[in-house]
mmCIF file with all atom_site columns, C-alpha atoms in Angstrom:
data_model
loop_
_atom_site.group_PDB
_atom_site.id
_atom_site.type_symbol
_atom_site.label_atom_id
_atom_site.label_alt_id
_atom_site.label_comp_id
_atom_site.label_asym_id
_atom_site.label_entity_id
_atom_site.label_seq_id
_atom_site.pdbx_PDB_ins_code
_atom_site.Cartn_x
_atom_site.Cartn_y
_atom_site.Cartn_z
_atom_site.occupancy
_atom_site.B_iso_or_equiv
_atom_site.pdbx_formal_charge
_atom_site.auth_seq_id
_atom_site.auth_comp_id
_atom_site.auth_asym_id
_atom_site.auth_atom_id
_atom_site.pdbx_PDB_model_num
ATOM 1   C CA . MET E 1 1   ? 1.291   -146.711 -68.719 1.00 61.00 ? 713 MET E CA 1
ATOM 2   C CA . LYS E 1 2   ? -1.702  -145.930 -66.414 1.00 56.00 ? 714 LYS E CA 1
ATOM 3   C CA . HIS E 1 3   ? -0.246  -146.752 -63.534 1.00 52.00 ? 715 HIS E CA 1
ATOM 4   C CA . LEU E 1 4   ? 2.444   -144.153 -64.210 1.00 54.00 ? 716 LEU E CA 1
ATOM 5   C CA . VAL E 1 5   ? -0.156  -141.796 -65.115 1.00 51.00 ? 717 VAL E CA 1
ATOM 6   C CA . SER E 1 6   ? -1.496  -142.641 -61.282 1.00 50.00 ? 718 SER E CA 1
ATOM 7   C CA . LEU E 1 7   ? 2.359   -142.237 -60.363 1.00 49.00 ? 719 LEU E CA 1
ATOM 8   C CA . ALA E 1 8   ? 2.369   -138.902 -61.435 1.00 51.00 ? 720 ALA E CA 1
ATOM 9   C CA . ILE E 1 9   ? -1.018  -137.335 -60.289 1.00 58.00 ? 721 ILE E CA 1
ATOM 10  C CA . ILE E 1 10  ? 0.001   -138.569 -57.227 1.00 57.00 ? 722 ILE E CA 1
ATOM 11  C CA . LEU E 1 11  ? 3.251   -136.933 -56.842 1.00 52.00 ? 723 LEU E CA 1
ATOM 12  C CA . LEU E 1 12  ? 1.962   -133.971 -58.486 1.00 51.00 ? 724 LEU E CA 1
ATOM 13  C CA . LEU E 1 13  ? -0.767  -133.361 -55.886 1.00 49.00 ? 725 LEU E CA 1
ATOM 14  C CA . SER E 1 14  ? 1.681   -134.161 -53.189 1.00 51.00 ? 726 SER E CA 1
ATOM 15  C CA . ALA E 1 15  ? 4.260   -131.392 -54.341 1.00 50.00 ? 727 ALA E CA 1
ATOM 16  C CA . CYS E 1 16  ? 0.950   -128.788 -54.478 1.00 49.00 ? 728 CYS E CA 1
ATOM 17  C CA . GLY E 1 17  ? -0.092  -129.494 -51.119 1.00 49.00 ? 729 GLY E CA 1
ATOM 18  C CA . ILE E 1 18  ? -3.178  -130.207 -51.703 1.00 45.00 ? 730 ILE E CA 1
ATOM 19  C CA . SER E 1 19  ? -2.832  -133.672 -49.911 1.00 43.00 ? 731 SER E CA 1
ATOM 20  C CA . GLU E 1 20  ? -2.661  -131.329 -46.527 1.00 46.00 ? 732 GLU E CA 1
ATOM 21  C CA . ARG E 1 21  ? -5.709  -129.559 -47.475 1.00 46.00 ? 733 ARG E CA 1
ATOM 22  C CA . LEU E 1 22  ? -7.610  -132.819 -48.750 1.00 47.00 ? 734 LEU E CA 1
ATOM 23  C CA . GLY E 1 23  ? -6.476  -134.329 -44.507 1.00 47.00 ? 735 GLY E CA 1
ATOM 24  C CA . PHE E 1 24  ? -3.861  -136.804 -45.754 1.00 48.00 ? 736 PHE E CA 1
ATOM 25  C CA . GLY E 1 25  ? -0.691  -134.846 -44.391 1.00 48.00 ? 737 GLY E CA 1
ATOM 26  C CA . THR E 1 26  ? 1.175   -134.506 -41.269 1.00 48.00 ? 738 THR E CA 1
ATOM 27  C CA . ASP E 1 27  ? -1.083  -131.487 -40.169 1.00 52.00 ? 739 ASP E CA 1
ATOM 28  C CA . ARG E 1 28  ? -4.186  -133.517 -39.977 1.00 48.00 ? 740 ARG E CA 1
ATOM 29  C CA . ALA E 1 29  ? -3.906  -134.314 -36.902 1.00 48.00 ? 741 ALA E CA 1
ATOM 30  C CA . ALA E 1 30  ? -2.979  -131.764 -35.392 1.00 51.00 ? 742 ALA E CA 1
ATOM 31  C CA . ARG E 1 31  ? -6.607  -130.456 -36.781 1.00 58.00 ? 743 ARG E CA 1
ATOM 32  C CA . SER E 1 32  ? -8.436  -132.472 -35.249 1.00 69.00 ? 744 SER E CA 1
ATOM 33  C CA . MET E 1 33  ? -7.319  -131.783 -31.877 1.00 79.00 ? 745 MET E CA 1
ATOM 34  C CA . PRO E 1 34  ? -10.001 -130.172 -30.055 1.00 85.00 ? 746 PRO E CA 1
ATOM 35  C CA . TYR E 1 35  ? -8.222  -126.527 -29.443 1.00 93.00 ? 747 TYR E CA 1
ATOM 36  C CA . ARG E 1 36  ? -5.936  -124.886 -31.636 1.00 94.00 ? 748 ARG E CA 1
ATOM 37  C CA . ALA E 1 37  ? -2.266  -125.142 -30.192 1.00 95.00 ? 749 ALA E CA 1
ATOM 38  C CA . ALA E 1 38  ? 1.023   -123.448 -31.034 1.00 95.00 ? 750 ALA E CA 1
ATOM 39  C CA . LEU E 1 39  ? 4.244   -124.264 -30.521 1.00 96.00 ? 751 LEU E CA 1
ATOM 40  C CA . ALA E 1 40  ? 7.459   -121.718 -29.533 1.00 96.00 ? 752 ALA E CA 1
ATOM 41  C CA . THR E 1 41  ? 10.687  -123.338 -29.034 1.00 95.00 ? 753 THR E CA 1
ATOM 42  C CA . SER E 1 42  ? 14.370  -121.754 -27.463 1.00 94.00 ? 754 SER E CA 1
ATOM 43  C CA . GLU E 1 43  ? 17.120  -121.707 -29.482 1.00 94.00 ? 755 GLU E CA 1
ATOM 44  C CA . ASP E 1 44  ? 18.523  -125.466 -29.092 1.00 93.00 ? 756 ASP E CA 1
ATOM 45  C CA . GLY E 1 45  ? 14.631  -126.571 -29.866 1.00 93.00 ? 757 GLY E CA 1
ATOM 46  C CA . GLN E 1 46  ? 14.105  -128.262 -26.209 1.00 94.00 ? 758 GLN E CA 1
ATOM 47  C CA . ASP E 1 47  ? 12.652  -125.699 -24.060 1.00 96.00 ? 759 ASP E CA 1
ATOM 48  C CA . LEU E 1 48  ? 8.879   -125.026 -25.115 1.00 95.00 ? 760 LEU E CA 1
ATOM 49  C CA . ALA E 1 49  ? 5.841   -122.943 -25.023 1.00 97.00 ? 761 ALA E CA 1
ATOM 50  C CA . VAL E 1 50  ? 2.573   -124.308 -26.174 1.00 97.00 ? 762 VAL E CA 1
ATOM 51  C CA . THR E 1 51  ? 0.153   -121.987 -26.591 1.00 97.00 ? 763 THR E CA 1
ATOM 52  C CA . VAL E 1 52  ? -3.479  -123.295 -26.553 1.00 96.00 ? 764 VAL E CA 1
ATOM 53  C CA . THR E 1 53  ? -6.152  -121.215 -27.683 1.00 95.00 ? 765 THR E CA 1
ATOM 54  C CA . ALA E 1 54  ? -9.467  -121.960 -25.668 1.00 93.00 ? 766 ALA E CA 1
ATOM 55  C CA . PRO E 1 55  ? -12.679 -119.700 -24.444 1.00 91.00 ? 767 PRO E CA 1
ATOM 56  C CA . ALA E 1 56  ? -12.615 -118.395 -20.899 1.00 89.00 ? 768 ALA E CA 1
ATOM 57  C CA . GLY E 1 57  ? -13.319 -121.325 -18.137 1.00 87.00 ? 769 GLY E CA 1
ATOM 58  C CA . THR E 1 58  ? -11.614 -123.778 -19.941 1.00 89.00 ? 770 THR E CA 1
ATOM 59  C CA . GLN E 1 59  ? -10.213 -126.289 -17.803 1.00 89.00 ? 771 GLN E CA 1
ATOM 60  C CA . VAL E 1 60  ? -6.372  -127.844 -18.061 1.00 89.00 ? 772 VAL E CA 1
ATOM 61  C CA . GLU E 1 61  ? -7.970  -131.468 -18.731 1.00 90.00 ? 773 GLU E CA 1
ATOM 62  C CA . GLN E 1 62  ? -9.529  -129.883 -21.350 1.00 92.00 ? 774 GLN E CA 1
ATOM 63  C CA . VAL E 1 63  ? -6.889  -128.829 -23.367 1.00 93.00 ? 775 VAL E CA 1
ATOM 64  C CA . ARG E 1 64  ? -4.202  -131.186 -22.417 1.00 93.00 ? 776 ARG E CA 1
ATOM 65  C CA . GLU E 1 65  ? -4.380  -133.333 -25.518 1.00 94.00 ? 777 GLU E CA 1
ATOM 66  C CA . SER E 1 66  ? -3.812  -130.140 -28.183 1.00 94.00 ? 778 SER E CA 1
ATOM 67  C CA . ALA E 1 67  ? -0.896  -128.907 -26.049 1.00 95.00 ? 779 ALA E CA 1
ATOM 68  C CA . ARG E 1 68  ? 0.327   -132.065 -25.570 1.00 95.00 ? 780 ARG E CA 1
ATOM 69  C CA . TYR E 1 69  ? 0.363   -133.296 -29.267 1.00 95.00 ? 781 TYR E CA 1
ATOM 70  C CA . GLN E 1 70  ? 2.199   -130.396 -30.565 1.00 95.00 ? 782 GLN E CA 1
ATOM 71  C CA . ALA E 1 71  ? 4.993   -131.030 -28.314 1.00 96.00 ? 783 ALA E CA 1
ATOM 72  C CA . THR E 1 72  ? 4.991   -134.625 -28.507 1.00 95.00 ? 784 THR E CA 1
ATOM 73  C CA . TYR E 1 73  ? 5.485   -133.960 -32.330 1.00 95.00 ? 785 TYR E CA 1
ATOM 74  C CA . HIS E 1 74  ? 7.832   -131.432 -31.986 1.00 95.00 ? 786 HIS E CA 1
ATOM 75  C CA . CYS E 1 75  ? 10.719  -133.482 -29.431 1.00 95.00 ? 787 CYS E CA 1
ATOM 76  C CA . LEU E 1 76  ? 10.143  -137.008 -31.734 1.00 94.00 ? 788 LEU E CA 1
ATOM 77  C CA . ARG E 1 77  ? 11.125  -135.491 -34.480 1.00 94.00 ? 789 ARG E CA 1
ATOM 78  C CA . SER E 1 78  ? 13.558  -133.352 -33.457 1.00 93.00 ? 790 SER E CA 1
ATOM 79  C CA . PHE E 1 79  ? 15.103  -135.466 -30.403 1.00 92.00 ? 791 PHE E CA 1
ATOM 80  C CA . GLY E 1 80  ? 13.881  -138.857 -31.333 1.00 92.00 ? 792 GLY E CA 1
ATOM 81  C CA . ASP E 1 81  ? 12.222  -139.139 -27.981 1.00 92.00 ? 793 ASP E CA 1
ATOM 82  C CA . SER E 1 82  ? 8.320   -138.058 -27.905 1.00 92.00 ? 794 SER E CA 1
ATOM 83  C CA . ASP E 1 83  ? 8.711   -137.364 -23.776 1.00 92.00 ? 795 ASP E CA 1
ATOM 84  C CA . ALA E 1 84  ? 8.304   -133.373 -22.920 1.00 95.00 ? 796 ALA E CA 1
ATOM 85  C CA . ASP E 1 85  ? 8.974   -132.776 -18.603 1.00 96.00 ? 797 ASP E CA 1
ATOM 86  C CA . TRP E 1 86  ? 5.472   -130.394 -18.544 1.00 97.00 ? 798 TRP E CA 1
ATOM 87  C CA . GLN E 1 87  ? 6.760   -127.235 -15.893 1.00 97.00 ? 799 GLN E CA 1
ATOM 88  C CA . LEU E 1 88  ? 3.889   -128.361 -13.226 1.00 96.00 ? 800 LEU E CA 1
ATOM 89  C CA . ASP E 1 89  ? 2.284   -126.346 -10.471 1.00 95.00 ? 801 ASP E CA 1
ATOM 90  C CA . PRO E 1 90  ? 3.854   -126.706 -6.994  1.00 96.00 ? 802 PRO E CA 1
ATOM 91  C CA . ALA E 1 91  ? 0.250   -126.924 -5.519  1.00 96.00 ? 803 ALA E CA 1
ATOM 92  C CA . THR E 1 92  ? -1.762  -128.561 -7.619  1.00 92.00 ? 804 THR E CA 1
ATOM 93  C CA . ARG E 1 93  ? 1.328   -131.063 -9.004  1.00 94.00 ? 805 ARG E CA 1
ATOM 94  C CA . ASP E 1 94  ? -0.871  -130.781 -12.698 1.00 93.00 ? 806 ASP E CA 1
ATOM 95  C CA . TRP E 1 95  ? 0.752   -128.790 -15.400 1.00 94.00 ? 807 TRP E CA 1
ATOM 96  C CA . ALA E 1 96  ? 1.262   -125.040 -14.935 1.00 95.00 ? 808 ALA E CA 1
ATOM 97  C CA . TYR E 1 97  ? 0.055   -122.603 -17.200 1.00 95.00 ? 809 TYR E CA 1
ATOM 98  C CA . VAL E 1 98  ? -0.102  -118.722 -17.525 1.00 95.00 ? 810 VAL E CA 1
ATOM 99  C CA . ARG E 1 99  ? -3.539  -117.983 -18.495 1.00 93.00 ? 811 ARG E CA 1
ATOM 100 C CA . THR E 1 100 ? -4.908  -114.593 -20.591 1.00 91.00 ? 812 THR E CA 1
ATOM 101 C CA . GLU E 1 101 ? -8.603  -114.416 -21.750 1.00 88.00 ? 813 GLU E CA 1
ATOM 102 C CA . GLU E 1 102 ? -8.504  -116.730 -24.762 1.00 93.00 ? 814 GLU E CA 1
ATOM 103 C CA . THR E 1 103 ? -4.994  -118.399 -24.354 1.00 95.00 ? 815 THR E CA 1
ATOM 104 C CA . MET E 1 104 ? -2.890  -120.608 -21.942 1.00 95.00 ? 816 MET E CA 1
ATOM 105 C CA . ILE E 1 105 ? 0.350   -121.017 -22.126 1.00 97.00 ? 817 ILE E CA 1
ATOM 106 C CA . PHE E 1 106 ? 2.080   -124.483 -21.201 1.00 97.00 ? 818 PHE E CA 1
ATOM 107 C CA . THR E 1 107 ? 5.954   -125.224 -20.925 1.00 97.00 ? 819 THR E CA 1
ATOM 108 C CA . ALA E 1 108 ? 7.987   -127.960 -20.902 1.00 97.00 ? 820 ALA E CA 1
ATOM 109 C CA . ARG E 1 109 ? 11.669  -129.615 -22.560 1.00 96.00 ? 821 ARG E CA 1
ATOM 110 C CA . CYS E 1 110 ? 12.349  -132.483 -24.396 1.00 95.00 ? 822 CYS E CA 1
ATOM 111 C CA . GLU E 1 111 ? 14.161  -135.304 -22.872 1.00 88.00 ? 823 GLU E CA 1
ATOM 112 C CA . GLY E 1 112 ? 15.402  -136.391 -25.851 1.00 71.00 ? 824 GLY E CA 1
ATOM 113 C CA . ARG E 1 113 ? 19.126  -136.382 -26.477 1.00 61.00 ? 825 ARG E CA 1
#
């Protein structure tokens, strides 16, 4: 009986989203990234734009993992493969991006399927 009550409590907590707020869900890793990142996809989901919010002057190396996490998570869940082909800057051979004051926007394509 004691085990059934414990199980019922766990199920109720997970159903109401409390586990996410306590840091036990899938968003836990995203919240632990150094910068906030948001993902937008094309209609088929393979083409991605990842917008990272970071102070002016932040370098690509500093935001890379925040952007990579969003793309990897999406590609893996949607296409079964975590590889993303990032658009590269021909001059630097590093990830290309568009910068506004507080954001850096990176583009990639999921390799899966």
